[in-house]
PDB file of C-alpha atoms in Angstrom:
ATOM      1  CA  MET A   1      78.601 177.362  20.526  1.00  0.00           C
ATOM      2  CA  ARG A   2      80.058 180.201  18.474  1.00  0.00           C
ATOM      3  CA  LYS A   3      82.998 179.049  16.365  1.00  0.00           C
ATOM      4  CA  ILE A   4      83.701 176.092  18.663  1.00  0.00           C
ATOM      5  CA  SER A   5      83.186 173.652  15.793  1.00  0.00           C
ATOM      6  CA  GLY A   6      86.005 175.236  13.844  1.00  0.00           C
ATOM      7  CA  VAL A   7      88.394 175.084  16.749  1.00  0.00           C
ATOM      8  CA  LEU A   8      87.531 171.534  17.707  1.00  0.00           C
ATOM      9  CA  VAL A   9      89.280 170.224  14.611  1.00  0.00           C
ATOM     10  CA  THR A  10      92.623 170.800  16.304  1.00  0.00           C
ATOM     11  CA  GLY A  11      93.985 167.900  18.273  1.00  0.00           C
ATOM     12  CA  ALA A  12      95.384 170.160  20.945  1.00  0.00           C
ATOM     13  CA  LEU A  13      92.001 171.561  21.870  1.00  0.00           C
ATOM     14  CA  ALA A  14      90.483 168.119  21.756  1.00  0.00           C
ATOM     15  CA  ALA A  15      92.986 167.143  24.414  1.00  0.00           C
ATOM     16  CA  ALA A  16      92.159 170.257  26.401  1.00  0.00           C
ATOM     17  CA  LEU A  17      88.505 169.364  26.312  1.00  0.00           C
ATOM     18  CA  ALA A  18      89.180 165.854  27.581  1.00  0.00           C
ATOM     19  CA  GLY A  19      88.849 167.132  31.130  1.00  0.00           C
ATOM     20  CA  CYS A  20      85.790 169.269  30.357  1.00  0.00           C
ATOM     21  CA  SER A  21      82.180 168.159  30.372  1.00  0.00           C
ATOM     22  CA  SER A  22      80.765 168.030  26.881  1.00  0.00           C
ATOM     23  CA  GLY A  23      77.216 169.024  27.597  1.00  0.00           C
ATOM     24  CA  GLY A  24      74.161 168.462  29.688  1.00  0.00           C
ATOM     25  CA  ALA A  25      73.510 169.845  33.133  1.00  0.00           C
ATOM     26  CA  GLY A  26      76.377 170.288  35.541  1.00  0.00           C
ATOM     27  CA  GLY A  27      76.656 169.231  39.138  1.00  0.00           C
ATOM     28  CA  ALA A  28      75.342 166.486  41.345  1.00  0.00           C
ATOM     29  CA  GLY A  29      71.855 167.645  40.394  1.00  0.00           C
ATOM     30  CA  ASP A  30      70.530 169.928  37.684  1.00  0.00           C
ATOM     31  CA  GLY A  31      70.999 173.540  38.674  1.00  0.00           C
ATOM     32  CA  SER A  32      72.716 172.617  41.911  1.00  0.00           C
ATOM     33  CA  TYR A  33      75.644 175.033  41.462  1.00  0.00           C
ATOM     34  CA  THR A  34      75.906 178.781  41.722  1.00  0.00           C
ATOM     35  CA  ILE A  35      79.104 180.143  40.197  1.00  0.00           C
ATOM     36  CA  GLY A  36      80.386 183.670  40.602  1.00  0.00           C
ATOM     37  CA  VAL A  37      82.122 185.583  37.834  1.00  0.00           C
ATOM     38  CA  ALA A  38      84.547 188.244  39.018  1.00  0.00           C
ATOM     39  CA  ASN A  39      85.315 190.561  36.100  1.00  0.00           C
ATOM     40  CA  PHE A  40      88.091 193.092  36.553  1.00  0.00           C
ATOM     41  CA  THR A  41      86.554 195.143  33.758  1.00  0.00           C
ATOM     42  CA  LEU A  42      83.721 194.895  31.256  1.00  0.00           C
ATOM     43  CA  SER A  43      84.761 198.035  29.398  1.00  0.00           C
ATOM     44  CA  GLY A  44      85.999 196.266  26.252  1.00  0.00           C
ATOM     45  CA  PRO A  45      84.257 193.972  23.752  1.00  0.00           C
ATOM     46  CA  TYR A  46      86.525 191.040  24.583  1.00  0.00           C
ATOM     47  CA  PHE A  47      85.708 190.985  28.295  1.00  0.00           C
ATOM     48  CA  ASN A  48      82.028 191.633  27.652  1.00  0.00           C
ATOM     49  CA  GLY A  49      82.046 188.720  25.243  1.00  0.00           C
ATOM     50  CA  MET A  50      83.729 186.503  27.839  1.00  0.00           C
ATOM     51  CA  ASP A  51      81.084 187.334  30.445  1.00  0.00           C
ATOM     52  CA  ARG A  52      78.238 186.669  27.997  1.00  0.00           C
ATOM     53  CA  ALA A  53      79.798 183.375  26.888  1.00  0.00           C
ATOM     54  CA  ILE A  54      80.066 182.154  30.482  1.00  0.00           C
ATOM     55  CA  LYS A  55      76.418 183.037  31.084  1.00  0.00           C
ATOM     56  CA  ALA A  56      75.280 181.367  27.850  1.00  0.00           C
ATOM     57  CA  ARG A  57      77.151 178.171  28.660  1.00  0.00           C
ATOM     58  CA  ALA A  58      75.830 178.196  32.234  1.00  0.00           C
ATOM     59  CA  GLU A  59      72.271 178.456  30.948  1.00  0.00           C
ATOM     60  CA  LYS A  60      72.782 175.349  28.836  1.00  0.00           C
ATOM     61  CA  LYS A  61      74.130 173.484  31.850  1.00  0.00           C
ATOM     62  CA  ASP A  62      71.447 174.821  34.212  1.00  0.00           C
ATOM     63  CA  VAL A  63      74.005 176.576  36.421  1.00  0.00           C
ATOM     64  CA  GLU A  64      73.194 179.864  38.138  1.00  0.00           C
ATOM     65  CA  ILE A  65      75.639 182.731  37.508  1.00  0.00           C
ATOM     66  CA  VAL A  66      76.294 185.798  39.664  1.00  0.00           C
ATOM     67  CA  SER A  67      78.432 188.228  37.645  1.00  0.00           C
ATOM     68  CA  THR A  68      80.250 191.319  38.920  1.00  0.00           C
ATOM     69  CA  ASP A  69      82.216 194.163  37.337  1.00  0.00           C
ATOM     70  CA  ALA A  70      85.050 195.888  39.213  1.00  0.00           C
ATOM     71  CA  GLY A  71      85.305 198.688  36.658  1.00  0.00           C
ATOM     72  CA  GLY A  72      89.076 198.302  36.420  1.00  0.00           C
ATOM     73  CA  ASP A  73      89.619 198.717  40.181  1.00  0.00           C
ATOM     74  CA  ALA A  74      91.652 195.960  41.890  1.00  0.00           C
ATOM     75  CA  ALA A  75      90.289 196.821  45.322  1.00  0.00           C
ATOM     76  CA  LYS A  76      86.747 196.626  43.966  1.00  0.00           C
ATOM     77  CA  LEU A  77      87.524 193.239  42.419  1.00  0.00           C
ATOM     78  CA  ALA A  78      88.592 191.971  45.849  1.00  0.00           C
ATOM     79  CA  SER A  79      85.446 193.325  47.499  1.00  0.00           C
ATOM     80  CA  ASN A  80      83.306 191.813  44.737  1.00  0.00           C
ATOM     81  CA  VAL A  81      84.807 188.412  45.458  1.00  0.00           C
ATOM     82  CA  GLU A  82      84.086 188.838  49.161  1.00  0.00           C
ATOM     83  CA  ASP A  83      80.503 189.670  48.229  1.00  0.00           C
ATOM     84  CA  LEU A  84      80.296 186.556  46.051  1.00  0.00           C
ATOM     85  CA  LEU A  85      81.593 184.460  48.943  1.00  0.00           C
ATOM     86  CA  SER A  86      78.964 185.991  51.219  1.00  0.00           C
ATOM     87  CA  LYS A  87      76.386 184.711  48.740  1.00  0.00           C
ATOM     88  CA  ASN A  88      77.905 181.243  49.201  1.00  0.00           C
ATOM     89  CA  VAL A  89      78.765 180.663  45.552  1.00  0.00           C
ATOM     90  CA  ASP A  90      80.287 177.253  44.862  1.00  0.00           C
ATOM     91  CA  ALA A  91      83.173 178.521  42.711  1.00  0.00           C
ATOM     92  CA  VAL A  92      84.424 181.747  41.160  1.00  0.00           C
ATOM     93  CA  ILE A  93      85.593 182.341  37.602  1.00  0.00           C
ATOM     94  CA  VAL A  94      88.021 185.266  37.506  1.00  0.00           C
ATOM     95  CA  SER A  95      88.412 187.306  34.323  1.00  0.00           C
ATOM     96  CA  GLY A  96      91.376 189.481  35.244  1.00  0.00           C
ATOM     97  CA  GLY A  97      91.657 191.536  32.075  1.00  0.00           C
ATOM     98  CA  PRO A  98      94.893 193.544  32.170  1.00  0.00           C
ATOM     99  CA  LEU A  99      95.426 192.915  35.903  1.00  0.00           C
ATOM    100  CA  GLU A 100      98.816 191.259  36.526  1.00  0.00           C
ATOM    101  CA  SER A 101      98.020 189.828  39.956  1.00  0.00           C
ATOM    102  CA  ALA A 102      95.194 189.780  42.474  1.00  0.00           C
ATOM    103  CA  PRO A 103      96.561 188.316  45.714  1.00  0.00           C
ATOM    104  CA  ALA A 104      93.614 189.440  47.847  1.00  0.00           C
ATOM    105  CA  VAL A 105      91.189 187.726  45.472  1.00  0.00           C
ATOM    106  CA  LEU A 106      93.035 184.415  45.316  1.00  0.00           C
ATOM    107  CA  ASN A 107      93.789 184.418  49.040  1.00  0.00           C
ATOM    108  CA  SER A 108      90.106 184.929  49.848  1.00  0.00           C
ATOM    109  CA  LEU A 109      89.027 182.095  47.576  1.00  0.00           C
ATOM    110  CA  LYS A 110      91.694 179.780  48.979  1.00  0.00           C
ATOM    111  CA  ALA A 111      90.713 180.590  52.567  1.00  0.00           C
ATOM    112  CA  ALA A 112      87.058 179.917  51.745  1.00  0.00           C
ATOM    113  CA  GLY A 113      87.925 176.627  50.060  1.00  0.00           C
ATOM    114  CA  LYS A 114      86.278 177.684  46.816  1.00  0.00           C
ATOM    115  CA  PRO A 115      87.683 176.768  43.382  1.00  0.00           C
ATOM    116  CA  ALA A 116      89.204 179.682  41.469  1.00  0.00           C
ATOM    117  CA  VAL A 117      89.157 179.295  37.688  1.00  0.00           C
ATOM    118  CA  LEU A 118      91.106 181.903  35.734  1.00  0.00           C
ATOM    119  CA  VAL A 119      90.094 182.655  32.136  1.00  0.00           C
ATOM    120  CA  ASP A 120      92.363 184.338  29.584  1.00  0.00           C
ATOM    121  CA  ARG A 121      94.597 186.027  32.181  1.00  0.00           C
ATOM    122  CA  LYS A 122      96.861 183.876  34.335  1.00  0.00           C
ATOM    123  CA  PHE A 123      97.961 185.908  37.340  1.00  0.00           C
ATOM    124  CA  GLN A 124     101.697 186.002  37.964  1.00  0.00           C
ATOM    125  CA  THR A 125     101.297 185.205  41.657  1.00  0.00           C
ATOM    126  CA  GLY A 126      98.830 183.338  43.849  1.00  0.00           C
ATOM    127  CA  THR A 127      97.160 179.955  44.091  1.00  0.00           C
ATOM    128  CA  TYR A 128      94.351 179.055  41.712  1.00  0.00           C
ATOM    129  CA  SER A 129      92.518 175.863  40.803  1.00  0.00           C
ATOM    130  CA  SER A 130      92.749 176.016  37.021  1.00  0.00           C
ATOM    131  CA  TRP A 131      93.544 178.382  34.145  1.00  0.00           C
ATOM    132  CA  ILE A 132      92.311 178.357  30.563  1.00  0.00           C
ATOM    133  CA  GLY A 133      93.786 180.751  28.006  1.00  0.00           C
ATOM    134  CA  PRO A 134      95.998 181.302  24.957  1.00  0.00           C
ATOM    135  CA  ASP A 135      99.729 181.277  24.248  1.00  0.00           C
ATOM    136  CA  ASN A 136     100.019 184.972  23.508  1.00  0.00           C
ATOM    137  CA  GLU A 137     103.619 184.919  22.324  1.00  0.00           C
ATOM    138  CA  ALA A 138     102.776 182.179  19.824  1.00  0.00           C
ATOM    139  CA  ILE A 139      99.901 184.293  18.486  1.00  0.00           C
ATOM    140  CA  GLY A 140     102.239 187.230  17.975  1.00  0.00           C
ATOM    141  CA  LYS A 141     104.841 185.037  16.327  1.00  0.00           C
ATOM    142  CA  GLN A 142     102.414 183.637  13.757  1.00  0.00           C
ATOM    143  CA  ASN A 143     101.252 187.157  12.915  1.00  0.00           C
ATOM    144  CA  GLY A 144     104.871 188.243  12.507  1.00  0.00           C
ATOM    145  CA  GLU A 145     105.551 185.310  10.213  1.00  0.00           C
ATOM    146  CA  PHE A 146     102.535 186.296   8.109  1.00  0.00           C
ATOM    147  CA  LEU A 147     103.803 189.876   7.798  1.00  0.00           C
ATOM    148  CA  ALA A 148     107.279 188.646   6.857  1.00  0.00           C
ATOM    149  CA  GLN A 149     105.743 186.655   4.020  1.00  0.00           C
ATOM    150  CA  ARG A 150     103.623 189.630   3.011  1.00  0.00           C
ATOM    151  CA  LEU A 151     106.682 191.919   2.874  1.00  0.00           C
ATOM    152  CA  PRO A 152     109.370 189.771   1.221  1.00  0.00           C
ATOM    153  CA  ASN A 153     111.303 192.863   0.151  1.00  0.00           C
ATOM    154  CA  GLY A 154     111.086 194.536   3.551  1.00  0.00           C
ATOM    155  CA  GLY A 155     109.069 197.446   4.827  1.00  0.00           C
ATOM    156  CA  LYS A 156     108.101 199.446   7.879  1.00  0.00           C
ATOM    157  CA  VAL A 157     105.879 197.690  10.435  1.00  0.00           C
ATOM    158  CA  ALA A 158     104.178 199.774  13.134  1.00  0.00           C
ATOM    159  CA  LEU A 159     103.367 198.223  16.519  1.00  0.00           C
ATOM    160  CA  VAL A 160     100.300 199.437  18.418  1.00  0.00           C
ATOM    161  CA  LYS A 161     100.301 198.381  22.077  1.00  0.00           C
ATOM    162  CA  GLY A 162      97.404 198.284  24.501  1.00  0.00           C
ATOM    163  CA  GLY A 163      99.223 199.171  27.716  1.00  0.00           C
ATOM    164  CA  PRO A 164     100.131 199.667  30.446  1.00  0.00           C
ATOM    165  CA  ALA A 165     103.862 199.036  30.055  1.00  0.00           C
ATOM    166  CA  ASP A 166     103.890 196.022  32.389  1.00  0.00           C
ATOM    167  CA  ASN A 167     100.952 194.261  30.732  1.00  0.00           C
ATOM    168  CA  SER A 168     102.374 190.795  30.142  1.00  0.00           C
ATOM    169  CA  ILE A 169      99.674 189.722  27.672  1.00  0.00           C
ATOM    170  CA  GLY A 170     100.340 192.611  25.307  1.00  0.00           C
ATOM    171  CA  ARG A 171     104.073 192.342  25.811  1.00  0.00           C
ATOM    172  CA  ALA A 172     104.034 188.633  24.938  1.00  0.00           C
ATOM    173  CA  ARG A 173     102.116 189.310  21.727  1.00  0.00           C
ATOM    174  CA  THR A 174     104.479 192.061  20.640  1.00  0.00           C
ATOM    175  CA  ASP A 175     107.524 190.007  21.632  1.00  0.00           C
ATOM    176  CA  GLY A 176     106.247 187.225  19.381  1.00  0.00           C
ATOM    177  CA  VAL A 177     105.938 189.599  16.438  1.00  0.00           C
ATOM    178  CA  LYS A 178     109.422 190.969  17.063  1.00  0.00           C
ATOM    179  CA  ALA A 179     110.889 187.459  17.273  1.00  0.00           C
ATOM    180  CA  ALA A 180     109.368 186.545  13.909  1.00  0.00           C
ATOM    181  CA  LEU A 181     110.513 189.746  12.208  1.00  0.00           C
ATOM    182  CA  GLU A 182     113.938 190.329  13.775  1.00  0.00           C
ATOM    183  CA  ASN A 183     115.757 188.405  11.047  1.00  0.00           C
ATOM    184  CA  ALA A 184     113.413 189.273   8.184  1.00  0.00           C
ATOM    185  CA  PRO A 185     115.345 191.209   5.521  1.00  0.00           C
ATOM    186  CA  GLY A 186     114.587 194.899   5.258  1.00  0.00           C
ATOM    187  CA  ILE A 187     111.960 195.016   8.010  1.00  0.00           C
ATOM    188  CA  GLU A 188     111.946 198.126  10.219  1.00  0.00           C
ATOM    189  CA  LEU A 189     109.825 198.160  13.387  1.00  0.00           C
ATOM    190  CA  VAL A 190     108.270 201.331  14.749  1.00  0.00           C
ATOM    191  CA  GLU A 191     106.609 201.245  18.172  1.00  0.00           C
ATOM    192  CA  ALA A 192     103.840 203.747  18.799  1.00  0.00           C
ATOM    193  CA  PRO A 193     104.876 206.016  21.705  1.00  0.00           C
ATOM    194  CA  ASP A 194     101.371 206.037  23.191  1.00  0.00           C
ATOM    195  CA  PHE A 195      99.103 203.194  24.268  1.00  0.00           C
ATOM    196  CA  GLY A 196      95.837 202.431  22.513  1.00  0.00           C
ATOM    197  CA  ASN A 197      94.206 201.261  25.746  1.00  0.00           C
ATOM    198  CA  TRP A 198      92.754 198.186  24.000  1.00  0.00           C
ATOM    199  CA  SER A 199      89.928 200.212  22.432  1.00  0.00           C
ATOM    200  CA  SER A 200      88.897 201.155  18.907  1.00  0.00           C
ATOM    201  CA  ASP A 201      89.065 204.868  19.675  1.00  0.00           C
ATOM    202  CA  GLY A 202      92.474 204.405  21.251  1.00  0.00           C
ATOM    203  CA  GLY A 203      93.736 202.583  18.174  1.00  0.00           C
ATOM    204  CA  LEU A 204      92.416 205.347  15.943  1.00  0.00           C
ATOM    205  CA  ASN A 205      94.201 208.060  17.953  1.00  0.00           C
ATOM    206  CA  VAL A 206      97.502 206.176  18.074  1.00  0.00           C
ATOM    207  CA  MET A 207      97.342 205.435  14.351  1.00  0.00           C
ATOM    208  CA  GLU A 208      96.655 209.071  13.490  1.00  0.00           C
ATOM    209  CA  SER A 209      99.834 210.033  15.347  1.00  0.00           C
ATOM    210  CA  LEU A 210     101.840 207.322  13.632  1.00  0.00           C
ATOM    211  CA  LEU A 211     100.637 208.389  10.194  1.00  0.00           C
ATOM    212  CA  ALA A 212     101.599 211.985  10.922  1.00  0.00           C
ATOM    213  CA  SER A 213     105.164 211.021  11.814  1.00  0.00           C
ATOM    214  CA  HIS A 214     105.756 208.090   9.434  1.00  0.00           C
ATOM    215  CA  ALA A 215     104.756 208.495   5.812  1.00  0.00           C
ATOM    216  CA  ASP A 216     106.067 205.101   4.730  1.00  0.00           C
ATOM    217  CA  ILE A 217     104.310 202.547   6.957  1.00  0.00           C
ATOM    218  CA  ASP A 218     103.576 199.293   5.146  1.00  0.00           C
ATOM    219  CA  ALA A 219     101.912 197.231   7.864  1.00  0.00           C
ATOM    220  CA  VAL A 220     100.475 197.566  11.354  1.00  0.00           C
ATOM    221  CA  PHE A 221     100.330 195.006  14.144  1.00  0.00           C
ATOM    222  CA  CYS A 222      97.942 195.716  17.026  1.00  0.00           C
ATOM    223  CA  GLU A 223      97.870 193.776  20.267  1.00  0.00           C
ATOM    224  CA  ASN A 224      94.117 193.292  19.871  1.00  0.00           C
ATOM    225  CA  ASP A 225      91.480 193.561  17.160  1.00  0.00           C
ATOM    226  CA  ALA A 226      89.620 196.472  18.733  1.00  0.00           C
ATOM    227  CA  MET A 227      92.644 198.759  18.380  1.00  0.00           C
ATOM    228  CA  CYS A 228      93.283 197.506  14.867  1.00  0.00           C
ATOM    229  CA  LEU A 229      89.721 198.316  13.845  1.00  0.00           C
ATOM    230  CA  GLY A 230      90.317 201.874  15.045  1.00  0.00           C
ATOM    231  CA  ALA A 231      93.671 201.991  13.264  1.00  0.00           C
ATOM    232  CA  GLN A 232      91.942 200.844  10.094  1.00  0.00           C
ATOM    233  CA  ARG A 233      89.573 203.813  10.316  1.00  0.00           C
ATOM    234  CA  ALA A 234      92.491 206.222  10.677  1.00  0.00           C
ATOM    235  CA  ILE A 235      94.267 204.665   7.701  1.00  0.00           C
ATOM    236  CA  LYS A 236      91.128 204.894   5.559  1.00  0.00           C
ATOM    237  CA  ASP A 237      90.534 208.508   6.595  1.00  0.00           C
ATOM    238  CA  ALA A 238      94.094 209.279   5.499  1.00  0.00           C
ATOM    239  CA  GLY A 239      93.476 207.660   2.115  1.00  0.00           C
ATOM    240  CA  ARG A 240      96.182 205.054   2.658  1.00  0.00           C
ATOM    241  CA  ASP A 241      94.139 201.871   2.933  1.00  0.00           C
ATOM    242  CA  ASP A 242      95.604 200.641  -0.361  1.00  0.00           C
ATOM    243  CA  LYS A 243      99.133 200.981   1.042  1.00  0.00           C
ATOM    244  CA  ILE A 244      98.946 199.645   4.603  1.00  0.00           C
ATOM    245  CA  VAL A 245      97.832 196.184   5.796  1.00  0.00           C
ATOM    246  CA  LEU A 246      96.746 195.258   9.326  1.00  0.00           C
ATOM    247  CA  ALA A 247      97.235 192.300  11.652  1.00  0.00           C
ATOM    248  CA  GLY A 248      95.412 191.895  14.966  1.00  0.00           C
ATOM    249  CA  VAL A 249      94.641 189.432  17.739  1.00  0.00           C
ATOM    250  CA  ASP A 250      91.453 187.921  19.243  1.00  0.00           C
ATOM    251  CA  GLY A 251      89.029 187.080  16.435  1.00  0.00           C
ATOM    252  CA  GLN A 252      86.498 189.831  17.154  1.00  0.00           C
ATOM    253  CA  ALA A 253      83.513 189.484  14.818  1.00  0.00           C
ATOM    254  CA  GLU A 254      84.048 192.899  13.238  1.00  0.00           C
ATOM    255  CA  ALA A 255      87.656 192.031  12.465  1.00  0.00           C
ATOM    256  CA  LEU A 256      86.682 188.702  10.926  1.00  0.00           C
ATOM    257  CA  LYS A 257      84.095 190.499   8.792  1.00  0.00           C
ATOM    258  CA  ALA A 258      86.747 192.972   7.614  1.00  0.00           C
ATOM    259  CA  ILE A 259      89.010 190.063   6.687  1.00  0.00           C
ATOM    260  CA  LEU A 260      86.214 188.258   4.842  1.00  0.00           C
ATOM    261  CA  ASP A 261      85.290 191.432   2.960  1.00  0.00           C
ATOM    262  CA  GLY A 262      88.760 191.645   1.456  1.00  0.00           C
ATOM    263  CA  THR A 263      89.783 194.879   3.148  1.00  0.00           C
ATOM    264  CA  ASN A 264      93.330 195.734   4.190  1.00  0.00           C
ATOM    265  CA  TYR A 265      92.703 193.869   7.460  1.00  0.00           C
ATOM    266  CA  LEU A 266      94.434 190.641   6.484  1.00  0.00           C
ATOM    267  CA  VAL A 267      95.023 188.464   9.545  1.00  0.00           C
ATOM    268  CA  THR A 268      94.216 187.912  13.190  1.00  0.00           C
ATOM    269  CA  GLY A 269      95.114 185.287  15.770  1.00  0.00           C
ATOM    270  CA  LEU A 270      92.104 183.567  17.282  1.00  0.00           C
ATOM    271  CA  ASN A 271      91.759 184.145  21.022  1.00  0.00           C
ATOM    272  CA  ASP A 272      88.050 183.537  21.146  1.00  0.00           C
ATOM    273  CA  ALA A 273      86.262 184.909  24.209  1.00  0.00           C
ATOM    274  CA  ASP A 274      83.320 182.607  23.439  1.00  0.00           C
ATOM    275  CA  VAL A 275      85.458 179.485  23.496  1.00  0.00           C
ATOM    276  CA  ILE A 276      87.555 180.409  26.521  1.00  0.00           C
ATOM    277  CA  GLY A 277      84.554 181.599  28.519  1.00  0.00           C
ATOM    278  CA  SER A 278      82.599 178.434  27.721  1.00  0.00           C
ATOM    279  CA  LEU A 279      85.528 176.205  28.613  1.00  0.00           C
ATOM    280  CA  GLY A 280      86.000 178.161  31.838  1.00  0.00           C
ATOM    281  CA  LEU A 281      82.440 177.441  32.899  1.00  0.00           C
ATOM    282  CA  ASP A 282      82.855 173.766  31.997  1.00  0.00           C
ATOM    283  CA  ARG A 283      86.078 173.618  33.987  1.00  0.00           C
ATOM    284  CA  ALA A 284      84.480 175.112  37.100  1.00  0.00           C
ATOM    285  CA  VAL A 285      81.620 172.599  36.922  1.00  0.00           C
ATOM    286  CA  ASP A 286      84.017 169.695  36.420  1.00  0.00           C
ATOM    287  CA  ILE A 287      86.042 170.720  39.469  1.00  0.00           C
ATOM    288  CA  LEU A 288      82.870 170.937  41.534  1.00  0.00           C
ATOM    289  CA  ASP A 289      81.821 167.520  40.218  1.00  0.00           C
ATOM    290  CA  GLY A 290      85.082 166.116  41.533  1.00  0.00           C
ATOM    291  CA  LYS A 291      86.472 165.279  38.110  1.00  0.00           C
ATOM    292  CA  LYS A 292      90.197 165.257  37.441  1.00  0.00           C
ATOM    293  CA  THR A 293      91.065 168.339  35.404  1.00  0.00           C
ATOM    294  CA  GLU A 294      94.144 169.995  33.976  1.00  0.00           C
ATOM    295  CA  LYS A 295      95.796 172.711  36.021  1.00  0.00           C
ATOM    296  CA  ASP A 296      96.628 174.829  32.949  1.00  0.00           C
ATOM    297  CA  THR A 297      94.998 174.509  29.548  1.00  0.00           C
ATOM    298  CA  VAL A 298      96.414 176.366  26.549  1.00  0.00           C
ATOM    299  CA  VAL A 299      93.670 176.893  23.986  1.00  0.00           C
ATOM    300  CA  PRO A 300      94.920 176.756  20.379  1.00  0.00           C
ATOM    301  CA  SER A 301      94.912 180.093  18.564  1.00  0.00           C
ATOM    302  CA  PRO A 302      94.892 179.433  14.824  1.00  0.00           C
ATOM    303  CA  ARG A 303      95.864 182.106  12.335  1.00  0.00           C
ATOM    304  CA  VAL A 304      92.762 183.499  10.639  1.00  0.00           C
ATOM    305  CA  THR A 305      92.948 184.893   7.104  1.00  0.00           C
ATOM    306  CA  LYS A 306      90.453 185.299   4.294  1.00  0.00           C
ATOM    307  CA  GLU A 307      90.981 181.638   3.383  1.00  0.00           C
ATOM    308  CA  ASN A 308      89.564 180.295   6.650  1.00  0.00           C
ATOM    309  CA  ALA A 309      87.745 183.224   8.319  1.00  0.00           C
ATOM    310  CA  ARG A 310      84.315 181.910   7.303  1.00  0.00           C
ATOM    311  CA  LYS A 311      84.817 178.939   9.641  1.00  0.00           C
ATOM    312  CA  TYR A 312      85.183 181.212  12.664  1.00  0.00           C
ATOM    313  CA  TYR A 313      82.865 184.096  11.809  1.00  0.00           C
ATOM    314  CA  ASP A 314      79.490 184.220  13.535  1.00  0.00           C
ATOM    315  CA  PRO A 315      77.792 187.639  13.620  1.00  0.00           C
ATOM    316  CA  LYS A 316      75.372 186.332  16.267  1.00  0.00           C
ATOM    317  CA  GLY A 317      78.104 185.271  18.671  1.00  0.00           C
ATOM    318  CA  ASN A 318      78.976 186.876  21.989  1.00  0.00           C
ATOM    319  CA  PHE A 319      82.209 188.435  20.742  1.00  0.00           C
TER     320      PHE A 319
END
């Protein structure tokens, strides 16, 4: 499994995996389960990677997967879940992306008596069976601490947000950075006025605007790696890649490669779609097997720099 060996060295994840099956076929009999995957969106590399990781893990456990894509439409997500229920799936894994809540989805699954396993996104309301994801504020905080060490004499740090304004995942990551930098001497924070929409092109556009209005940026924090990769392109195009360093979140393969190559992309916080997706599939199977599982599992998100990026980098992975 991509990068899972590197993460398994942490005691916290070992504990998280205690309630997860470690391999083999799932269910009372091989291939006896069909599990639906309700994706709010597959438009970004992270969510695509999550979907592929779930499918890859299911293949190893001989579980059938029925995957759907709502295209960023909450009503479509609800109708997709109804369609999955009509196919009599045994459980549904919900990848909510930037969606804050999905009451129709969770209500339908509860009424049907089907387990609902949330991956990455924990909805703010509704009843679910289990959630597996990161501590986003902690990821932001460790990135902020890294930047504070990198800028001991102060400097200007730009913040690139994914949006929309009420997105709690992005907000938690940025809040963590702010908490780490609020007492750092000489640090000035500049928030980009526009959202990067979690994409490379969005990050490039936001960074171009920031560079036009701020000639003295020293570092950039992006709420995900995709935006930071776009921001890196804008910085290089402006001839300022020797002046500005970048910090992102997720552990996208391209970001890890940039870190390994010694570019100005210096750090990311691991929020591995491969790991979370795989654990989500394991969790759904364990629930169906009647095993006792955790309600909420926080997956450790180690800081990744050039010193340890090799351990997590796999160009053949799903993300």
